[in-house]
mmCIF file of C-alpha atoms in Angstrom:
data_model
loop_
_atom_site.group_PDB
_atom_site.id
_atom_site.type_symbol
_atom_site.label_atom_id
_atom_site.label_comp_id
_atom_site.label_asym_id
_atom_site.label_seq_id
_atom_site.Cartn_x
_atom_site.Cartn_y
_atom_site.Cartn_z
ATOM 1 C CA UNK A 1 31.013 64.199 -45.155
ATOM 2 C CA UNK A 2 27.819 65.565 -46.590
ATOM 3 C CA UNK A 3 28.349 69.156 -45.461
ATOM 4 C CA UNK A 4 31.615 69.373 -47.477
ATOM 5 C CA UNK A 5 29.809 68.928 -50.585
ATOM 6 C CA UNK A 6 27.990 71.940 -49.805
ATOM 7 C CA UNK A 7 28.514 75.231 -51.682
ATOM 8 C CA UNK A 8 31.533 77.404 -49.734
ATOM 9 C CA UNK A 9 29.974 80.239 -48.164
ATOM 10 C CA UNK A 10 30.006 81.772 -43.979
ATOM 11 C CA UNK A 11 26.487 79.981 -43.328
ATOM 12 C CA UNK A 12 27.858 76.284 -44.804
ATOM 13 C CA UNK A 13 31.073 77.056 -42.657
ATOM 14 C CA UNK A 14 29.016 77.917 -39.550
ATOM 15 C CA UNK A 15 27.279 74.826 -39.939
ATOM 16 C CA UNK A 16 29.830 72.536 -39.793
ATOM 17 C CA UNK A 17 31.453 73.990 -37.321
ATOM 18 C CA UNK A 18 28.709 73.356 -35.014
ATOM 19 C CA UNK A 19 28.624 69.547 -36.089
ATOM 20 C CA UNK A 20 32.343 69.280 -35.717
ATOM 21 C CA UNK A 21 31.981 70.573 -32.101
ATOM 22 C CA UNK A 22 29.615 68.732 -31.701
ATOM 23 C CA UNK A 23 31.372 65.708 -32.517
ATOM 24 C CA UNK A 24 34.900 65.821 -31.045
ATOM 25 C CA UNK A 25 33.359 65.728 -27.486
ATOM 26 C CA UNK A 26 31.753 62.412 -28.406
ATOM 27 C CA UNK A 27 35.114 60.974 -29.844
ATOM 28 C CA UNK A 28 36.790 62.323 -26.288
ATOM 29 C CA UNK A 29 34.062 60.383 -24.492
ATOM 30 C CA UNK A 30 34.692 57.184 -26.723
ATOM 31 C CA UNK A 31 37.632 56.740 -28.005
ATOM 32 C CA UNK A 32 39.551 58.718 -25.624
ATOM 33 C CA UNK A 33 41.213 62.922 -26.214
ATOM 34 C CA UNK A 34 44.207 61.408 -27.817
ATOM 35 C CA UNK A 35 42.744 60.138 -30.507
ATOM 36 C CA UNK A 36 42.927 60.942 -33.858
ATOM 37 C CA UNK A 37 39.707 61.330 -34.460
ATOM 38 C CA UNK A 38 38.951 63.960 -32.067
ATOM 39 C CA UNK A 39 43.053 65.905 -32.789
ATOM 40 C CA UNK A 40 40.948 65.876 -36.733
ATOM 41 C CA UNK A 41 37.669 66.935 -35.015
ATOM 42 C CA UNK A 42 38.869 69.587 -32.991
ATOM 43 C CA UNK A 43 41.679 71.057 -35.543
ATOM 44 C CA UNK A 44 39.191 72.011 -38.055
ATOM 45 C CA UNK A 45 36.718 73.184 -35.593
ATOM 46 C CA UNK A 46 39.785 76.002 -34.799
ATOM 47 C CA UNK A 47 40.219 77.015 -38.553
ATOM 48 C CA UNK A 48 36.462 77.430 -39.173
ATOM 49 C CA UNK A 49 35.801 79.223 -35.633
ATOM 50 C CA UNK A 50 38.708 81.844 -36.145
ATOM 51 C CA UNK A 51 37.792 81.907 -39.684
ATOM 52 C CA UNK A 52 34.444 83.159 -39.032
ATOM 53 C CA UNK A 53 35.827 84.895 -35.802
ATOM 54 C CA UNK A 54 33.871 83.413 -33.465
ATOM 55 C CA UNK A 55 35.677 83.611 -30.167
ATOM 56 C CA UNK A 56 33.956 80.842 -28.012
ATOM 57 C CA UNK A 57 34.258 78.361 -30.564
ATOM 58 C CA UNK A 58 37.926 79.343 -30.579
ATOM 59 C CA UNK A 59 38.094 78.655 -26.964
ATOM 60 C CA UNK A 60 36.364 75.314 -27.151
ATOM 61 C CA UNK A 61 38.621 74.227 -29.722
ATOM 62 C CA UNK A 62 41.534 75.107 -28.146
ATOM 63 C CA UNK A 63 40.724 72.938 -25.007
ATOM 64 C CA UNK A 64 39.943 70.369 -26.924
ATOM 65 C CA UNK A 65 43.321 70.277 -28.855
ATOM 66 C CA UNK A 66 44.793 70.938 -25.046
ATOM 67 C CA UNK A 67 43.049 67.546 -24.372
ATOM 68 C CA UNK A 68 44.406 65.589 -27.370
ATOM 69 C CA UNK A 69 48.076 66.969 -27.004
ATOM 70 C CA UNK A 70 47.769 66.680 -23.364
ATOM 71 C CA UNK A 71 46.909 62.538 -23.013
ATOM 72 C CA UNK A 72 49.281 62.154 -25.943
ATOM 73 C CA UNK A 73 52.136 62.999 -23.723
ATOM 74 C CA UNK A 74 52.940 65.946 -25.806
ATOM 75 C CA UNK A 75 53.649 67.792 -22.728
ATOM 76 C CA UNK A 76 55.242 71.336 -23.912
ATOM 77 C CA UNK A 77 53.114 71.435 -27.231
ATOM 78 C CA UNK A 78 50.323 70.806 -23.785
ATOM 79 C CA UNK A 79 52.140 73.522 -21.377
ATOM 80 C CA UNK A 80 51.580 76.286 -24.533
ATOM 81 C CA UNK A 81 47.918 75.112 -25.783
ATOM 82 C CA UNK A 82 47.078 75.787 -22.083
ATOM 83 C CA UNK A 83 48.591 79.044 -21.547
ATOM 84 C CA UNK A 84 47.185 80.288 -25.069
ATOM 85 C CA UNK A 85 43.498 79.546 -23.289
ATOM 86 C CA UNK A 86 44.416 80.889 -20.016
ATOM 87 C CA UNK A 87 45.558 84.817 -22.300
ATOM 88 C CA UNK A 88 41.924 84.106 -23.644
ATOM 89 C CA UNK A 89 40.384 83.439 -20.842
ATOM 90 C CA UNK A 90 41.911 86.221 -18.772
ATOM 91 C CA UNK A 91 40.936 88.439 -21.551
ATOM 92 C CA UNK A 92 36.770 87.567 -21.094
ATOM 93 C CA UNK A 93 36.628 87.650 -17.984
ATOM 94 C CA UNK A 94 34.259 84.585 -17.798
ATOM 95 C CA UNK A 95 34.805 82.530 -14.697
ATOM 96 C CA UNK A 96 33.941 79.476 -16.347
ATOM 97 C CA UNK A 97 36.479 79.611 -19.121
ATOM 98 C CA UNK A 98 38.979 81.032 -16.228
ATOM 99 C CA UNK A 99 38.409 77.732 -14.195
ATOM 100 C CA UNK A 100 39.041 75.678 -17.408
ATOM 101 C CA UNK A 101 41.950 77.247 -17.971
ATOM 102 C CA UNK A 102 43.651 76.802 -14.667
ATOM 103 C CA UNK A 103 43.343 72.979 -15.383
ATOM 104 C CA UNK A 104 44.984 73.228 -18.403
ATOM 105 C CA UNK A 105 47.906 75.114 -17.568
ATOM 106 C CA UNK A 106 47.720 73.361 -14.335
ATOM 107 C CA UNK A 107 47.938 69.734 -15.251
ATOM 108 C CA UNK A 108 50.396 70.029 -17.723
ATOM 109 C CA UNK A 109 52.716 71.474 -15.182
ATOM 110 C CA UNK A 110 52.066 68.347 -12.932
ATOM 111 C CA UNK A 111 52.935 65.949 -15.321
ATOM 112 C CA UNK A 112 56.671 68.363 -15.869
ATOM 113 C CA UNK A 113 56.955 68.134 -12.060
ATOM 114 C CA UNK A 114 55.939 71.861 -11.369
ATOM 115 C CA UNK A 115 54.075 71.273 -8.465
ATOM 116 C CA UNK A 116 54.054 74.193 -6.513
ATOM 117 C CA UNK A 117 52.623 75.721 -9.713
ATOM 118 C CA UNK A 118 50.167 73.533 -10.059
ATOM 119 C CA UNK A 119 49.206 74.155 -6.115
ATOM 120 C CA UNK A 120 48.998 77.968 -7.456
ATOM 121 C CA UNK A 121 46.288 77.125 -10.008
ATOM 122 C CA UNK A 122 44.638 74.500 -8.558
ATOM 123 C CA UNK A 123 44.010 76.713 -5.574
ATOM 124 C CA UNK A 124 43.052 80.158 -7.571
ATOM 125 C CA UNK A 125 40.309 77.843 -9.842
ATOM 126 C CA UNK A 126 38.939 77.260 -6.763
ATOM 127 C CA UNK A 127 38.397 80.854 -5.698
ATOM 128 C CA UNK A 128 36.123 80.808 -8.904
ATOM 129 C CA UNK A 129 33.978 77.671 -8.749
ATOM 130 C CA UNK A 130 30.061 77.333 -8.337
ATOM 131 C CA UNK A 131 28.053 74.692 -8.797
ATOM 132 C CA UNK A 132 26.062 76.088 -11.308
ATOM 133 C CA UNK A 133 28.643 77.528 -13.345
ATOM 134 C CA UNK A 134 30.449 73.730 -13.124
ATOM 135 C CA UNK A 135 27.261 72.555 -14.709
ATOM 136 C CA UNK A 136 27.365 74.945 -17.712
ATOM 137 C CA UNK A 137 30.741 73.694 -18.289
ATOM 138 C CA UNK A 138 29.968 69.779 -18.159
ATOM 139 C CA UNK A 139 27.008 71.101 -20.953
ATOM 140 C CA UNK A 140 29.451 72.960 -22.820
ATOM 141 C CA UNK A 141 32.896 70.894 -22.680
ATOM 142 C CA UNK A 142 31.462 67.468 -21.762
ATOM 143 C CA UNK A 143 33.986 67.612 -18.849
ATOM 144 C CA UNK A 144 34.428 68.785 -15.276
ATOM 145 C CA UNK A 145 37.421 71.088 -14.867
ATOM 146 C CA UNK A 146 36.723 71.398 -11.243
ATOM 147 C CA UNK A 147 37.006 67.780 -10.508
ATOM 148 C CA UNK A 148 40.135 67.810 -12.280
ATOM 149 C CA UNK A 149 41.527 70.287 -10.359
ATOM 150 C CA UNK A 150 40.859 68.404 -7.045
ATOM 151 C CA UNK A 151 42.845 65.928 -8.332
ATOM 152 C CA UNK A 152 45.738 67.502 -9.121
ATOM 153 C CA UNK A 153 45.468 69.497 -6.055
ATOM 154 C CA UNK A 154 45.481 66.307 -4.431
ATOM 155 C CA UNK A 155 48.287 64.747 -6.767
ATOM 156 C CA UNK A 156 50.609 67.621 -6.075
ATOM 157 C CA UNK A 157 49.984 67.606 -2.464
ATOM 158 C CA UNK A 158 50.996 64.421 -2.114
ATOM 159 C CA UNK A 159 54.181 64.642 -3.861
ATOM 160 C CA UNK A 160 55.162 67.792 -1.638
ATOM 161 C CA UNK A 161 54.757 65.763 1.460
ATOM 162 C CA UNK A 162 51.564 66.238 2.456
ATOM 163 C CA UNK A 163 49.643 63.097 2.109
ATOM 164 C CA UNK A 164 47.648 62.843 4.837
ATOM 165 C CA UNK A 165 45.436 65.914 2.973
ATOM 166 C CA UNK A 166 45.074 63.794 0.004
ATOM 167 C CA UNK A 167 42.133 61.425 0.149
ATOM 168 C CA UNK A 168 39.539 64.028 1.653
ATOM 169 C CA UNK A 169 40.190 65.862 -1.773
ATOM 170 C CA UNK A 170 39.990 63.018 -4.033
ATOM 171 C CA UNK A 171 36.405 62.134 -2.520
ATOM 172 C CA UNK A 172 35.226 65.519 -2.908
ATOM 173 C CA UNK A 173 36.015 65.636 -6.425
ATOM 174 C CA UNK A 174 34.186 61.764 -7.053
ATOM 175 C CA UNK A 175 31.314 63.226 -5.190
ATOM 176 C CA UNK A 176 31.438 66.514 -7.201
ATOM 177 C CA UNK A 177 31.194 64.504 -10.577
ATOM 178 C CA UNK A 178 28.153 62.390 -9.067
ATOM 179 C CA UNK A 179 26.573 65.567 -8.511
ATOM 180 C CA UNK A 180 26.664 66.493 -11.488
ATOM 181 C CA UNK A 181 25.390 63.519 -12.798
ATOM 182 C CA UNK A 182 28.324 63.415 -15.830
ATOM 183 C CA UNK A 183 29.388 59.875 -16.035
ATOM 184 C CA UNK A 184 32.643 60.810 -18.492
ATOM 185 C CA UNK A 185 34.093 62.974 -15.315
ATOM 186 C CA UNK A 186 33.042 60.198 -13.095
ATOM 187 C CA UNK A 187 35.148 57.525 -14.704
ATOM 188 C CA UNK A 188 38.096 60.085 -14.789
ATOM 189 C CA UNK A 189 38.105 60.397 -11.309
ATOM 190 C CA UNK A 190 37.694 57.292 -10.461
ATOM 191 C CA UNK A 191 40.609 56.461 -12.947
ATOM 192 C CA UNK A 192 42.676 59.185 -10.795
ATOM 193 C CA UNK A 193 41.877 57.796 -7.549
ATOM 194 C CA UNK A 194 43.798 54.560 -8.310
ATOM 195 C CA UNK A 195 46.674 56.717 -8.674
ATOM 196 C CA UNK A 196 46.597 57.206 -5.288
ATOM 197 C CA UNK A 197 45.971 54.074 -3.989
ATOM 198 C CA UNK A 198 49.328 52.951 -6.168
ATOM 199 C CA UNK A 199 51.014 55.979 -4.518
ATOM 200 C CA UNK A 200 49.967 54.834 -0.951
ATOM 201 C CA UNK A 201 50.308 50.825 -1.635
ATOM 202 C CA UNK A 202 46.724 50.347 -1.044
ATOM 203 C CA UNK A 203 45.287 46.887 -3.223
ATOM 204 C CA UNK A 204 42.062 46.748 -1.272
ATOM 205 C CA UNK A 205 40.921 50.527 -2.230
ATOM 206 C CA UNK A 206 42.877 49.653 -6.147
ATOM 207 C CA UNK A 207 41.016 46.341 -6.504
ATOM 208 C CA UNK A 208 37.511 48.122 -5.619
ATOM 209 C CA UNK A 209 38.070 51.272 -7.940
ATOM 210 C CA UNK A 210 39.428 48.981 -11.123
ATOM 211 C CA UNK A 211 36.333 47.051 -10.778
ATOM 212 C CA UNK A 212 34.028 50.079 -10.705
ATOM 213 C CA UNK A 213 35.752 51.512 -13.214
ATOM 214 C CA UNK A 214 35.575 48.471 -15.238
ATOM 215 C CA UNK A 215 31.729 48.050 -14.799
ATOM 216 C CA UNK A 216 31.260 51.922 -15.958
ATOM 217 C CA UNK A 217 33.729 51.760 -18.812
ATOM 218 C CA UNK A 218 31.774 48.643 -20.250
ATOM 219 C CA UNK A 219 28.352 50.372 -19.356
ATOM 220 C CA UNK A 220 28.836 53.732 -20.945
ATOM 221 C CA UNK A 221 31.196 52.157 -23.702
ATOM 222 C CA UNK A 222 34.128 54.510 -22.211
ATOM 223 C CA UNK A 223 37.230 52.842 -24.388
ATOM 224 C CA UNK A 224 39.351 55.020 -22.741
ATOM 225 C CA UNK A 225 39.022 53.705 -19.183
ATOM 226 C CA UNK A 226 38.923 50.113 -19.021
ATOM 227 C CA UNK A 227 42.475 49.670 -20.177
ATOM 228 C CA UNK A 228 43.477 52.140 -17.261
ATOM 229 C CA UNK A 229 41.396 50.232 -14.935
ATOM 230 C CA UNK A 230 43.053 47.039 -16.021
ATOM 231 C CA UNK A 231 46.206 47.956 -15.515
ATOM 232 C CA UNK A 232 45.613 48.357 -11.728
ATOM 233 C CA UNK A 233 43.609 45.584 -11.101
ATOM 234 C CA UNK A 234 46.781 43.382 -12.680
ATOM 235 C CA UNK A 235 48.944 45.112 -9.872
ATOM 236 C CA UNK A 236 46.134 44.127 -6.986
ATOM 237 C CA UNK A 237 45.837 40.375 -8.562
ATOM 238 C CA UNK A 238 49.782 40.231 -8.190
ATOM 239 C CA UNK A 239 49.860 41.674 -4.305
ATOM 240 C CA UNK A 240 47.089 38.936 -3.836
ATOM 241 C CA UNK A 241 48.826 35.952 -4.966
ATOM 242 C CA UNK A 242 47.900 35.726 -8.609
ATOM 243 C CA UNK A 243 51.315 36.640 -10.273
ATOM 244 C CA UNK A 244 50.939 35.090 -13.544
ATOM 245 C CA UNK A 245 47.706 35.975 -14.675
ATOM 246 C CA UNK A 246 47.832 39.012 -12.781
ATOM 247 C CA UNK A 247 50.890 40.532 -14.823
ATOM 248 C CA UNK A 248 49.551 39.441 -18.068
ATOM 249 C CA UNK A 249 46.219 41.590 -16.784
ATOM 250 C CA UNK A 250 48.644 44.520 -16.589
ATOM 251 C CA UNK A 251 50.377 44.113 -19.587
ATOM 252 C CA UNK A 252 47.377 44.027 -21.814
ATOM 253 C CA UNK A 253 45.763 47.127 -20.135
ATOM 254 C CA UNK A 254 49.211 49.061 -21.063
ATOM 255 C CA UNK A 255 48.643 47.466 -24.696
ATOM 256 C CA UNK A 256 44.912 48.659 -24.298
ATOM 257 C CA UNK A 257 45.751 52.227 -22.816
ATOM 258 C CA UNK A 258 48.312 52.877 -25.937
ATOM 259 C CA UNK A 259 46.051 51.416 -28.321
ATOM 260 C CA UNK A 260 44.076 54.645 -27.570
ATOM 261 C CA UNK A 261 46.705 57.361 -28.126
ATOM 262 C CA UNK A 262 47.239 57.662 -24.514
ATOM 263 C CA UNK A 263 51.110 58.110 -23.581
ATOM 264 C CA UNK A 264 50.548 59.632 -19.572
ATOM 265 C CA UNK A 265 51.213 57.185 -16.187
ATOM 266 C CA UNK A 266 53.903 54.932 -18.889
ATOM 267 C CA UNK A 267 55.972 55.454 -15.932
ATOM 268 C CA UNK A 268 54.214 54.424 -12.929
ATOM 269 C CA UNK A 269 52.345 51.581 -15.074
ATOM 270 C CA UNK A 270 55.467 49.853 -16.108
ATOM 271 C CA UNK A 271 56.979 50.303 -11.937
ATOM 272 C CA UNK A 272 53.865 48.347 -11.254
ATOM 273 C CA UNK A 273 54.780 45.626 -14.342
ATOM 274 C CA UNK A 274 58.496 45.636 -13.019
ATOM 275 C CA UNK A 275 57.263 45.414 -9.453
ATOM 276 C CA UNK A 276 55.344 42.510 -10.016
#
C-alpha cells in the first residue's frame, strides 16, 4: 500500500516487486495457493518482473500463478501455466528451475488422468535432483518440488497397478521434507500420504497422519491443511464406529477445504462422505 504512493519510476517498480514476491509465498503458506490473495500477489509480481525484464522473477511468478490455478481446479489454465515454465526452464538450463517445472507440468497431468506422462516427468526430475540444489529451491519458492514429485510418482504408480511400489516412495519424500527442515512441504506430504491410505483402505495409518497433520496445521497456523486433515479423520471416526459425529467431521473439513479456494480431491472427499 505505501509503495504505490511512490513516484513511478524502474527503481519504485523493482521495489515492489521484491515485496510482492516476497509476500505471495507467505499467503501460499497461510491461506493456502488458491487464494486470492496470493492469484493478486503473484499476478502483479508477473507484470512488474517482465516489465522490467527480469527473467527469474518471471519464472517465480509463473509458478506461483501455476500454484493458484493449479489447487483451484483450473486444470487446463494449470496444464499451460506449467508448460509455459517448463519452455523457460528448458531455455536456462538451470536444473533447479528444470526440476520445478517437471512438477508442474507433471501434476497437472495427474489430476487429467495422464499418468504415464506424469511417470515420464516424475522420473526425468529425478535424474536432476541434489540435495543442495532442493534446498535453494525451498529458499527460493518456499516449496519442495522434489517431494512433490515422489508423490505423484507414487500416485501414478498406484493407479497403473503397481501399488506395492507405493509406500517406500511416499516415505522418502516425508523424510526428504524433514531433511530439509521446511515445515510447509512437510504438511503437504503428509496431506498426500492420506491419499494413499484412502486408496489402500487403511484407517489406522489415516487416523495417525490426520492427527499429525492437525497438530502441525494448528502449530505453524497452516489454514490450508487442517481442513484436509479433517476430512480424513471424519472417514477413520466412521470405519471406527463413530458415524454421526464422524460424517459431520468430514463434512465441515470439505466446507473448510473450499473455504480456502481449494477445488482438488472434491471427488474422492465426497466417495468418503457417500461411503460413510
Amino acid at each position: 500500500e505505501l509503495v504505490s504512493v511512490l513516484p513511478p519510476s524502474s527503481a519504485r517498480d523493482k521495489q515492489e516487486l521484491g515485496l510482492q514476491m516476497s509476500v505471495a509465498p507467505a499467503y501460499m503458506d497461510i491461506k493456502g495457493w488458491a487464494s486470492l490473495e496470493a492469484e493478486r500477489a503473484c499476478s502483479r509480481a508477473r507484470t512488474l518482473a517482465e516489465q522490467l525484464g527480469d527473467l527469474k522473477s518471471t519464472y517465480a511468478s509463473l509458478w506461483g500463478l501455476w500454484t493458484n490455478h493449479f489447487l483451484g481446479g483450473r486444470l487446463t489454465e494449470a496444464l499451460a501455466t506449467g508448460q509455459q515454465l517448463l519452455r523457460l526452464a528448458d531455455a536456462s538450463d538451470a536444473p533447479t528451475l528444470r526440476v520445478m517445472a517437471h512438477h508442474a507440468v507433471g501434476y497437472s497431468h495427474f489430476y487429467r488422468g495422464a499418468f504415464t506422462q506424469v511417470r515420464a516427468h516424475a522420473e526425468q526430475a529425478a535424474q536432476l535432483f541434489s540435495l543442495e540444489s532442493e534446498r535453494e529451491t525451498v529458499r527460493r519458492f518456499h516449496f519442495s518440488s522434489s517431494t512433490a514429485l515422489r508423490i505423484m510418482l507414487r500416485s501414478s504408480l498406484w493407479m497403473l497397478g503397481f501399488p506395492d511400489q507405493a509406500p517406500a516412495i511416499v516415505q522418502s519424500g516425508i523424510d526428504l521434507t524433514r531433511a530439509l527442515q521446511h515445515r510447509p512441504s512437510e504438511a503437504f506430504a503428509l496431506a498426500a500420504s492420506l491419499l494413499l491410505h484412502a486408496y489402500n483402505l487403511d484407517v489406522s495409518s489415516a487416523g495417525r497422519t490426520a492427527d499429525e497433520l492437525v497438530r502441525l496445521g494448528k502449530q505453524e497456523s497452516f489454514d490450508i491443511w487442517t481442513p484436509f486433515a479433517r476430512i480424513f479423520r471424519g472417514w477413520v471416526m466412521v470405519e471406527r464406529g463413530e458415524a454421526e459425529s464422524g460424517i459431520e467431521e468430514t463434512r465441515l473439513g470439505i466446507r473448510m477445504w473450499q473455504a480456502t479456494g481449494n477445488h482438488l480431491n472434491q471427488t474422492i472427499a465426497m466417495a468418503m462422505l457417500g461411503r460413510s
